């Protein structure tokens, strides 16, 4: 085999965001764009000679092209083996599991998650380390620094690998094994949940609908829900992965899953509805007549996890991203376990999970997961919900209401202003940051008093690292909170995220409509940030 060293010139924009490098497909299609980035990743790692690399993606447009390049570059750089999902597919949680299960050195996860796909859509590459989780900032910073000076990459002179046939091939001295993308993951789920109880529930007429959004979760959901657990055929909809997600937007929220939501609000609708995103790590949970906010879902799953066999000994602790509501904090308090608040993005949970300090983690952006892998996991959350419903024999609505009656309710919403001019968005955040020292103690709106106002800095209790400027938070004495931050996953302009939360005690009113419950806080947030006036937008692009 001849290893080729190919000259290249750096790109200035290969800075990984919240979850890897996400760009328009047209950006990735530039000469050597993929090659530079993958070589920069390998240049930032040590000790992978002869080791295994996992490669898989969500099946979006350009997945196949990037995987072939990645395989050649991995071979030239000295990896001993590549494990790749059949058809190039691996959901993000499945990739995390495969890395752990086969003790791989790391993995490349090719996805832009919930962003649209197709030739005009987005693509992404993320590197995961040997614990199965996204590389920490120390590595992503090194990769970015490397991309700015890279002048060559290594590849081999070899043709494409057949990704459709399960089995082993060799390319340039490196073994490439094409594996079933679903089997190992399905086996893991079976160890965590009470499959017989869920199976019995389906057999007795429980009905659900699962929208795979023409993304990667289709094959996983067909196998686990319909084949293994016996849910009727047709339970899984949009179950065939499509490179363009059938021209849809694979973001499981109330905007893109409105039809399912509306169906669940009718008497004829099924008992339970769920969906997952492009790469299968997010989840949407809707019961009959009850949408469950992701923040509430995290709290509920943590409070009830012991009902599933995999967690029957209890959970060690909970972690949530800073903008996620404090509903889970009340559960941790009651259980007397550790509670951690981390910056946005799953990479910050890895150390806590590895150290055994937390078992369940979650984000307000529809991501929940546990120590079984090091990524959030959409289908895992759905199965844990099903397990809880099967054991408690109650509806989602009853379970949620009982939770609020015990812990109180955290009314919660997120308002996104997408594709805002980056200069305007940055100035808004800078101006607000400058105001923070003056805010403490001030009275705002009708009855809100500021308890604290700061820009969130995280101190990792495990490795001692510090991550600053992780979002502005303004907390009020009654437990309400306003958080403002800029998205790190968008590919066009800036996305401003405004997170709003208000706590209503256990004996308070739990039946208000969310937006009206948060009305006065929304007004105060607009006054503080000037978001409407500065962006010229009358309303958010997306409300979740
Ligand atoms: C968003 C979410 C964050 C999530 C990230 C990756 O990031 O807010 O909670 O971890 O997406 O999820 P940002 O920086 O745009 O707010 V996924 O499913 O896109 O891999
Ligand atoms: Co995702």
Coordinates of C-alpha atoms and ligand atoms in Angstrom, one line a residue:
X1 CA 0.0 0.0 0.0
X2 CA 1.3 3.5 -0.8
X3 CA 0.5 6.1 1.7
X4 CA 0.0 9.4 0.0
X5 CA 0.9 12.7 1.6
X6 CA -1.3 15.3 -0.1
X7 CA -0.6 19.0 0.1
X8 CA -3.5 21.2 1.3
X9 CA -4.2 24.7 2.5
X10 CA -6.1 25.5 5.7
X11 CA -9.7 26.7 6.0
X12 CA -10.3 29.4 8.6
X13 CA -13.8 28.3 9.7
X14 CA -13.3 24.8 11.0
X15 CA -14.2 25.7 14.6
X16 CA -16.2 22.9 16.3
X17 CA -19.4 24.2 17.9
X18 CA -21.7 22.7 20.6
X19 CA -21.5 19.3 18.9
X20 CA -18.8 19.0 16.3
X21 CA -18.3 20.9 13.1
X22 CA -21.6 21.7 11.3
X23 CA -21.7 23.4 8.0
X24 CA -23.7 23.6 4.8
X25 CA -23.0 20.6 2.6
X26 CA -21.7 23.1 0.0
X27 CA -19.1 24.2 2.4
X28 CA -18.1 20.5 3.1
X29 CA -17.9 19.9 -0.6
X30 CA -15.0 22.3 -1.1
X31 CA -11.7 20.7 -2.0
X32 CA -10.1 18.9 1.0
X33 CA -12.5 20.4 3.5
X34 CA -13.4 16.9 4.9
X35 CA -9.8 15.7 4.6
X36 CA -8.4 18.7 6.4
X37 CA -10.8 18.4 9.3
X38 CA -10.3 14.6 9.8
X39 CA -6.6 14.9 9.5
X40 CA -6.6 17.7 12.0
X41 CA -8.6 15.4 14.4
X42 CA -6.0 12.6 14.0
X43 CA -3.2 15.1 14.4
X44 CA -4.6 16.1 17.8
X45 CA -4.7 12.5 19.1
X46 CA -2.0 10.2 20.3
X47 CA -1.6 6.4 20.5
X48 CA -4.2 5.2 18.0
X49 CA -1.7 3.1 15.9
X50 CA -3.3 -0.3 15.3
X51 CA -6.4 0.7 17.3
X52 CA -10.1 0.7 16.3
X53 CA -12.0 3.6 15.0
X54 CA -15.8 3.6 14.8
X55 CA -17.5 5.5 11.9
X56 CA -21.2 6.0 11.4
X57 CA -23.7 8.7 10.5
X58 CA -27.3 9.6 10.3
X59 CA -27.6 8.7 6.6
X60 CA -27.9 12.3 5.4
X61 CA -26.7 13.5 2.1
X62 CA -22.8 13.4 1.8
X63 CA -22.6 10.7 4.5
X64 CA -21.4 8.1 2.0
X65 CA -18.8 10.4 0.4
X66 CA -17.4 11.5 3.8
X67 CA -17.2 7.9 5.1
X68 CA -15.2 6.7 2.2
X69 CA -12.7 9.6 2.7
X70 CA -12.5 9.0 6.4
X71 CA -11.8 5.3 5.9
X72 CA -8.9 6.1 3.5
X73 CA -7.5 8.7 5.9
X74 CA -7.8 6.4 8.9
X75 CA -5.9 3.7 7.0
X76 CA -3.1 6.0 6.0
X77 CA -2.8 7.3 9.5
X78 CA -2.3 3.9 11.0
X79 CA -5.6 2.8 12.5
X80 CA -5.7 -1.0 12.7
X81 CA -9.4 -1.4 12.2
X82 CA -12.6 0.6 11.3
X83 CA -16.0 -0.5 12.5
X84 CA -18.7 1.0 10.3
X85 CA -22.5 0.6 10.4
X86 CA -24.1 -1.1 7.4
X87 CA -25.0 1.6 4.8
X88 CA -22.9 4.0 6.8
X89 CA -25.6 4.2 9.4
X90 CA -25.2 4.5 13.2
X91 CA -27.4 6.6 15.4
X92 CA -25.4 8.8 17.7
X93 CA -26.2 6.8 20.8
X94 CA -25.5 3.5 18.9
X95 CA -22.1 4.9 17.8
X96 CA -21.4 5.7 21.4
X97 CA -22.3 2.2 22.5
X98 CA -20.3 0.6 19.7
X99 CA -17.2 2.6 20.7
X100 CA -17.6 1.4 24.3
X101 CA -18.6 -2.1 23.6
X102 CA -15.7 -2.9 21.2
X103 CA -13.2 -0.8 23.3
X104 CA -12.5 1.4 20.3
X105 CA -10.0 4.3 20.5
X106 CA -12.7 6.7 19.3
X107 CA -15.2 7.4 16.6
X108 CA -16.3 9.8 13.9
X109 CA -20.0 10.6 14.1
X110 CA -21.2 12.1 10.9
X111 CA -24.3 14.2 11.5
X112 CA -25.8 17.6 11.7
X113 CA -28.5 16.2 14.0
X114 CA -31.8 18.0 13.7
X115 CA -30.7 20.4 10.9
X116 CA -32.2 19.8 7.5
X117 CA -30.2 17.6 5.1
X118 CA -29.9 17.2 1.3
X119 CA -27.5 19.0 -1.1
X120 CA -28.6 22.4 0.2
X121 CA -28.8 21.3 3.8
X122 CA -26.2 20.7 6.5
X123 CA -23.6 18.2 7.3
X124 CA -21.4 17.6 10.3
X125 CA -18.5 15.7 11.7
X126 CA -17.9 15.1 15.4
X127 CA -15.1 13.1 17.1
X128 CA -15.9 11.0 20.1
X129 CA -13.3 9.6 22.5
X130 CA -12.9 6.1 24.0
X131 CA -15.6 6.6 26.6
X132 CA -18.1 6.9 23.7
X133 CA -18.7 10.6 24.4
X134 CA -18.0 13.8 22.5
X135 CA -14.5 15.0 22.7
X136 CA -14.0 17.5 25.6
X137 CA -13.0 21.1 24.8
X138 CA -9.3 20.4 25.4
X139 CA -9.4 18.2 22.2
X140 CA -11.8 20.3 20.2
X141 CA -9.7 23.4 20.9
X142 CA -6.6 21.5 19.7
X143 CA -8.4 20.3 16.5
X144 CA -9.4 23.9 15.7
X145 CA -5.8 25.2 16.2
X146 CA -4.6 22.4 14.0
X147 CA -7.1 23.2 11.2
X148 CA -5.7 26.7 11.0
X149 CA -2.2 25.6 10.1
X150 CA -2.6 22.2 8.4
X151 CA -0.6 21.8 5.2
X152 CA -1.0 18.2 4.3
X153 CA -3.1 15.1 4.9
X154 CA -2.5 11.4 4.5
X155 CA -4.6 9.1 2.4
X156 CA -4.2 5.9 0.4
X157 CA -4.7 5.0 -3.2
X158 CA -7.7 2.7 -2.8
X159 CA -11.2 2.4 -4.1
X160 CA -14.5 2.6 -2.2
X161 CA -15.4 0.1 0.4
X162 CA -18.7 -1.8 0.0
X163 CA -20.7 -0.5 2.9
X164 CA -23.8 -2.5 2.2
X165 CA -22.5 -6.0 3.0
X166 CA -22.0 -7.0 6.6
X167 CA -18.6 -8.6 7.0
X168 CA -14.9 -7.9 6.9
X169 CA -12.8 -6.3 4.1
X170 CA -9.3 -4.9 4.0
X171 CA -8.2 -1.6 2.7
X172 CA -4.5 -0.7 2.6
X173 CA -3.6 -3.1 5.4
X174 CA -6.5 -1.9 7.6
X175 CA -9.4 -4.1 8.4
X176 CA -12.9 -2.6 7.8
X177 CA -15.7 -4.4 9.4
X178 CA -19.3 -3.5 8.3
X179 CA -21.6 -4.2 11.3
X180 CA -25.3 -4.4 11.8
X181 CA -26.0 -0.9 13.2
X182 CA -29.0 -2.0 15.3
X183 CA -28.1 -5.4 16.9
X184 CA -25.7 -4.3 19.7
X185 CA -27.8 -1.3 20.6
X186 CA -31.0 -3.4 20.8
X187 CA -29.2 -5.9 23.0
X188 CA -28.1 -3.1 25.4
X189 CA -31.7 -1.8 25.6
X190 CA -32.9 -5.3 26.6
X191 CA -30.5 -5.3 29.6
X192 CA -31.9 -2.0 30.9
X193 CA -35.7 -2.3 30.5
X194 CA -38.4 -4.6 31.5
X195 CA -39.1 -5.8 27.9
X196 CA -41.7 -8.5 29.1
X197 CA -43.7 -5.8 30.9
X198 CA -43.7 -3.5 27.9
X199 CA -44.5 -6.4 25.6
X200 CA -47.5 -7.3 27.7
X201 CA -48.7 -3.7 27.7
X202 CA -48.7 -3.6 23.8
X203 CA -50.4 -7.0 23.8
X204 CA -53.2 -5.7 26.0
X205 CA -53.9 -2.9 23.5
X206 CA -51.7 0.0 24.5
X207 CA -51.1 2.1 21.3
X208 CA -48.3 4.4 20.4
X209 CA -47.0 6.2 17.4
X210 CA -43.3 6.8 16.9
X211 CA -42.2 9.3 14.2
X212 CA -38.6 8.5 13.1
X213 CA -38.8 11.6 10.8
X214 CA -37.2 9.7 7.9
X215 CA -34.0 9.8 9.8
X216 CA -31.6 7.3 11.4
X217 CA -33.9 5.9 14.2
X218 CA -36.3 4.2 11.8
X219 CA -34.4 0.8 11.7
X220 CA -33.9 0.9 15.5
X221 CA -37.5 1.7 16.2
X222 CA -38.8 -0.9 13.8
X223 CA -36.6 -3.6 15.3
X224 CA -37.2 -2.8 19.0
X225 CA -40.7 -1.5 19.1
X226 CA -42.4 -3.5 16.4
X227 CA -40.3 -6.7 16.2
X228 CA -39.0 -7.3 19.7
X229 CA -41.7 -5.6 21.8
X230 CA -44.6 -6.6 19.5
X231 CA -46.1 -3.1 18.9
X232 CA -48.4 -3.4 15.8
X233 CA -46.8 -2.8 12.4
X234 CA -47.4 0.9 11.5
X235 CA -46.5 2.0 15.1
X236 CA -43.3 3.5 13.5
X237 CA -44.0 6.1 10.9
X238 CA -41.4 7.7 8.5
X239 CA -39.2 4.8 9.4
X240 CA -37.0 4.7 6.4
X241 CA -33.9 6.9 6.5
X242 CA -33.7 9.3 3.6
X243 CA -30.6 11.4 2.7
X244 CA -32.8 14.5 2.7
X245 CA -35.1 13.3 5.5
X246 CA -37.8 13.4 2.8
X247 CA -37.2 17.1 2.6
X248 CA -38.3 17.4 6.2
X249 CA -36.7 19.1 9.2
X250 CA -35.9 16.2 11.6
X251 CA -36.3 18.2 14.8
X252 CA -38.7 16.5 17.1
X253 CA -40.5 19.5 18.5
X254 CA -44.1 20.9 18.5
X255 CA -43.5 22.8 15.3
X256 CA -42.2 19.9 13.2
X257 CA -44.3 17.2 14.9
X258 CA -47.5 19.3 15.1
X259 CA -49.6 16.6 13.4
X260 CA -48.6 14.0 15.9
X261 CA -49.3 16.4 18.8
X262 CA -52.7 17.2 17.4
X263 CA -53.5 13.5 17.0
X264 CA -52.6 12.9 20.7
X265 CA -55.0 15.6 21.8
X266 CA -58.0 13.7 20.3
X267 CA -59.9 10.9 21.9
X268 CA -59.2 8.6 18.9
X269 CA -55.5 9.2 19.1
X270 CA -53.0 6.6 20.6
X271 CA -52.0 6.5 24.2
X272 CA -48.5 7.7 23.6
X273 CA -46.5 9.5 20.9
X274 CA -42.8 9.9 20.5
X275 CA -40.3 11.1 18.0
X276 CA -36.5 11.4 17.6
X277 CA -34.2 13.6 15.6
X278 CA -31.9 13.2 12.6
X279 CA -29.2 11.3 14.5
X280 CA -31.5 9.7 17.1
X281 CA -30.2 11.3 20.2
X282 CA -33.2 13.6 20.9
X283 CA -36.7 12.6 22.0
X284 CA -40.2 14.1 22.0
X285 CA -42.7 12.7 24.5
X286 CA -46.4 13.3 24.2
X287 CA -49.1 11.4 26.2
X288 CA -52.7 11.5 25.4
X289 CA -53.7 15.1 26.2
X290 CA -50.3 15.8 27.7
X291 CA -47.1 17.2 26.1
X292 CA -44.2 16.6 28.4
X293 CA -41.5 19.3 28.3
X294 CA -38.0 17.9 28.0
X295 CA -37.1 19.5 31.4
X296 CA -40.1 17.8 33.1
X297 CA -39.3 14.6 31.3
X298 CA -35.7 14.6 32.8
X299 CA -37.2 15.1 36.3
X300 CA -39.8 12.4 35.8
X301 CA -37.4 9.9 34.4
X302 CA -35.0 10.5 37.2
X303 CA -37.8 10.1 39.8
X304 CA -39.0 6.9 38.3
X305 CA -35.9 5.3 36.9
X306 CA -35.8 2.7 39.7
X307 CA -38.9 1.1 38.1
X308 CA -36.7 -0.1 35.3
X309 CA -34.4 -3.1 35.9
X310 CA -31.2 -1.3 34.8
X311 CA -31.7 1.3 37.5
X312 CA -33.4 -0.6 40.2
X313 CA -30.5 0.1 42.6
X314 CA -31.3 3.8 42.3
X315 CA -29.4 6.6 40.6
X316 CA -26.1 8.2 41.8
X317 CA -26.9 11.7 40.7
X318 CA -28.5 13.9 38.0
X319 CA -26.9 16.5 35.7
X320 CA -28.6 19.0 33.6
X321 CA -27.5 21.7 31.2
X322 CA -27.7 25.2 32.7
X323 CA -30.7 26.4 30.6
X324 CA -32.7 23.3 31.5
X325 CA -35.4 23.9 34.1
X326 CA -34.7 23.2 37.8
X327 CA -37.4 20.5 37.9
X328 CA -34.8 17.8 38.2
X329 CA -33.1 19.6 41.1
X330 CA -36.1 19.0 43.3
X331 CA -36.0 15.3 42.5
X332 CA -32.3 15.1 43.4
X333 CA -33.0 17.0 46.6
X334 CA -35.7 14.5 47.6
X335 CA -33.6 11.5 46.7
X336 CA -30.6 13.0 48.5
X337 CA -28.3 12.6 45.5
X338 CA -25.8 14.8 43.7
X339 CA -27.1 17.4 41.3
X340 CA -24.9 19.1 38.7
X341 CA -25.5 22.1 36.4
X342 CA -23.2 22.0 33.3
X343 CA -22.9 24.2 30.1
X344 CA -25.0 23.3 27.1
X345 CA -23.8 20.2 25.1
X346 CA -23.4 16.6 26.0
X347 CA -19.6 16.8 26.2
X348 CA -19.8 18.3 29.6
X349 CA -21.6 15.3 31.1
X350 CA -18.9 12.8 30.2
X351 CA -16.6 13.3 33.2
X352 CA -19.5 13.2 35.7
X353 CA -20.7 9.9 34.1
X354 CA -17.3 8.4 34.0
X355 CA -16.7 9.3 37.6
X356 CA -19.9 7.6 38.6
X357 CA -21.2 10.8 40.1
X358 CA -24.4 11.0 38.0
X359 CA -26.5 8.4 36.3
X360 CA -29.1 10.4 34.4
X361 CA -28.4 13.6 32.4
X362 CA -30.6 15.9 30.4
X363 CA -31.1 19.0 28.4
X364 CA -34.1 21.2 27.7
X365 CA -33.5 20.7 24.0
X366 CA -35.1 17.2 24.1
X367 CA -32.1 15.3 25.1
X368 CA -32.0 12.8 27.9
X369 CA -29.7 9.9 28.6
X370 CA -27.9 7.9 31.2
X371 CA -24.6 6.2 32.0
X372 CA -25.4 3.3 29.5
X373 CA -23.7 5.4 26.8
X374 CA -22.0 8.8 26.7
X375 CA -24.5 10.6 24.3
X376 CA -28.1 11.5 24.8
X377 CA -30.4 8.8 23.6
X378 CA -33.8 9.3 22.0
X379 CA -35.0 5.7 22.0
X380 CA -33.7 5.1 25.5
X381 CA -35.9 7.9 26.8
X382 CA -38.9 6.5 24.9
X383 CA -38.3 3.0 26.3
X384 CA -37.8 4.2 29.9
X385 CA -41.1 6.1 29.6
X386 CA -42.8 2.9 28.3
X387 CA -41.3 0.9 31.1
X388 CA -42.6 3.4 33.7
X389 CA -46.1 3.5 32.2
X390 CA -46.1 -0.4 32.1
X391 CA -45.2 -0.6 35.8
X392 CA -47.3 2.3 37.1
X393 CA -50.2 1.4 34.9
X394 CA -51.2 5.1 34.6
X395 CA -51.4 7.5 31.7
X396 CA -48.7 10.0 31.0
X397 CA -51.0 12.8 32.1
X398 CA -51.6 11.2 35.5
X399 CA -47.9 10.5 36.0
X400 CA -47.1 14.1 35.2
X401 CA -49.8 15.6 37.4
X402 CA -48.8 13.5 40.3
X403 CA -45.2 14.6 39.8
X404 CA -46.2 18.3 39.9
X405 CA -48.4 17.7 43.0
X406 CA -45.3 16.3 44.7
X407 CA -42.6 18.6 43.5
X408 CA -44.3 21.6 42.1
X409 CA -44.3 22.6 38.5
X410 CA -41.6 24.5 36.6
X411 CA -43.4 26.3 33.8
X412 CA -40.8 26.4 31.0
X413 CA -40.4 27.6 27.4
X414 CA -37.6 28.4 25.0
X415 CA -38.0 31.1 22.3
X416 CA -35.6 30.9 19.4
X417 CA -34.8 33.7 17.1
X418 CA -33.1 32.0 14.2
X419 CA -30.9 33.4 11.4
X420 CA -30.4 36.7 13.1
X421 CA -27.6 39.0 11.8
X422 CA -24.6 37.8 13.8
X423 CA -23.4 41.3 14.6
X424 CA -26.8 42.2 16.1
X425 CA -27.0 39.0 18.1
X426 CA -23.5 39.4 19.5
X427 CA -24.1 43.1 20.4
X428 CA -27.3 42.1 22.2
X429 CA -25.4 39.6 24.3
X430 CA -22.5 41.9 25.0
X431 CA -24.7 44.8 26.0
X432 CA -26.7 42.5 28.4
X433 CA -23.5 41.2 29.9
X434 CA -22.4 44.7 30.6
X435 CA -25.7 45.4 32.4
X436 CA -25.4 42.4 34.7
X437 CA -23.5 44.0 37.6
X438 CA -26.3 46.6 37.9
X439 CA -29.1 44.1 38.0
X440 CA -28.8 42.3 41.4
X441 CA -31.5 43.4 43.8
X442 CA -33.4 45.3 41.2
X443 CA -37.2 45.0 40.9
X444 CA -38.5 44.2 37.4
X445 CA -42.0 43.8 36.0
X446 CA -44.8 43.7 38.5
X447 CA -43.3 41.5 41.2
X448 CA -39.9 40.2 40.2
X449 CA -36.8 40.8 42.2
X450 CA -33.4 39.9 40.8
X451 CA -31.5 37.5 43.0
X452 CA -28.5 37.1 40.8
X453 CA -27.3 38.0 37.3
X454 CA -24.2 36.5 35.8
X455 CA -22.6 34.8 32.8
X456 CA -22.4 31.1 33.6
X457 CA -18.9 29.7 34.2
X458 CA -18.6 26.0 34.8
X459 CA -15.9 24.4 36.9
X460 CA -15.7 20.7 36.1
X461 CA -15.5 19.0 39.5
X462 CA -13.7 16.0 38.0
X463 CA -10.9 17.4 35.9
X464 CA -10.8 20.9 37.3
X465 CA -11.2 22.6 33.9
X466 CA -13.1 25.8 33.5
X467 CA -15.5 26.9 30.8
X468 CA -16.5 30.5 30.8
X469 CA -19.2 32.5 28.9
X470 CA -21.7 29.7 28.8
X471 CA -24.8 31.8 28.8
X472 CA -26.3 34.7 30.7
X473 CA -28.6 33.9 33.5
X474 CA -30.8 36.2 35.5
X475 CA -32.4 34.5 38.5
X476 CA -35.3 36.0 40.6
X477 CA -36.1 35.5 44.2
X478 CA -39.2 33.4 43.5
X479 CA -37.2 30.9 41.5
X480 CA -38.0 32.3 38.1
X481 CA -35.2 32.5 35.6
X482 CA -34.3 34.1 32.3
X483 CA -31.4 32.7 30.3
X484 CA -30.0 34.1 27.1
X485 CA -27.3 32.4 24.9
X486 CA -26.3 32.0 21.3
X487 CA -26.6 28.7 19.6
X488 CA -23.5 26.8 18.8
X489 CA -25.0 24.5 16.2
X490 CA -26.5 26.8 13.6
X491 CA -24.9 27.2 10.2
X492 CA -26.4 30.5 9.0
X493 CA -26.2 33.8 10.9
X494 CA -26.8 33.6 14.6
X495 CA -29.6 31.9 16.6
X496 CA -30.5 33.6 19.8
X497 CA -32.1 31.4 22.4
X498 CA -34.2 32.8 25.2
X499 CA -35.1 30.4 28.0
X500 CA -37.8 31.2 30.5
X501 CA -38.8 29.4 33.7
X502 CA -41.2 30.0 36.5
X503 CA -41.7 27.8 39.6
X504 CA -45.2 27.1 40.9
X505 CA -45.2 25.3 44.3
X506 CA -46.7 21.8 44.8
X507 CA -49.9 23.3 46.1
X508 CA -50.0 26.0 43.4
X509 CA -51.8 26.2 40.0
X510 CA -50.5 23.6 37.6
X511 CA -53.1 23.9 34.8
X512 CA -52.1 27.2 33.2
X513 CA -51.2 27.4 29.5
X514 CA -47.4 27.7 29.4
X515 CA -47.0 30.9 27.4
X516 CA -49.5 32.7 29.5
X517 CA -48.0 31.4 32.7
X518 CA -44.7 32.9 31.6
X519 CA -46.2 36.1 30.1
X520 CA -44.8 38.6 32.5
X521 CA -41.4 37.0 32.5
X522 CA -41.4 37.1 28.7
X523 CA -42.2 40.9 28.9
X524 CA -39.3 41.4 31.4
X525 CA -36.9 39.5 29.1
X526 CA -37.8 41.6 26.1
X527 CA -37.3 44.8 28.1
X528 CA -33.9 43.7 29.4
X529 CA -32.6 42.4 26.1
X530 CA -34.5 44.6 23.5
X531 CA -34.7 41.4 21.5
X532 CA -37.7 42.4 19.4
X533 CA -36.6 45.9 18.7
X534 CA -32.9 44.9 17.9
X535 CA -33.8 42.0 15.7
X536 CA -36.8 43.6 14.1
X537 CA -38.7 40.4 14.8
X538 CA -42.2 40.5 16.2
X539 CA -42.0 37.0 17.5
X540 CA -39.6 34.0 17.9
X541 CA -39.1 31.7 14.9
X542 CA -39.6 28.7 17.1
X543 CA -41.3 28.3 20.5
X544 CA -40.7 25.0 22.3
Ligands
LIG1 C1 -28.3 22.6 20.7 C2 -29.0 22.3 22.0 C3 -28.1 21.6 23.0 C4 -27.6 20.3 22.3 C5 -27.0 20.5 21.0 C6 -26.6 19.3 20.2 O1 -27.1 23.3 20.9 O2 -29.4 23.6 22.6 O3 -28.8 21.3 24.2 O4 -26.7 19.6 23.1 O5 -27.9 21.3 20.2 O6 -27.7 18.5 20.1 P1 -27.1 24.9 20.6 O7 -25.7 25.3 20.9 O8 -27.6 25.1 19.2 O9 -28.0 25.5 21.6 V1 -27.9 17.6 18.6 O10 -29.3 16.6 18.8 O11 -28.0 18.8 17.6 O12 -26.5 16.7 18.5
LIG2 CO1 -29.2 15.1 17.6

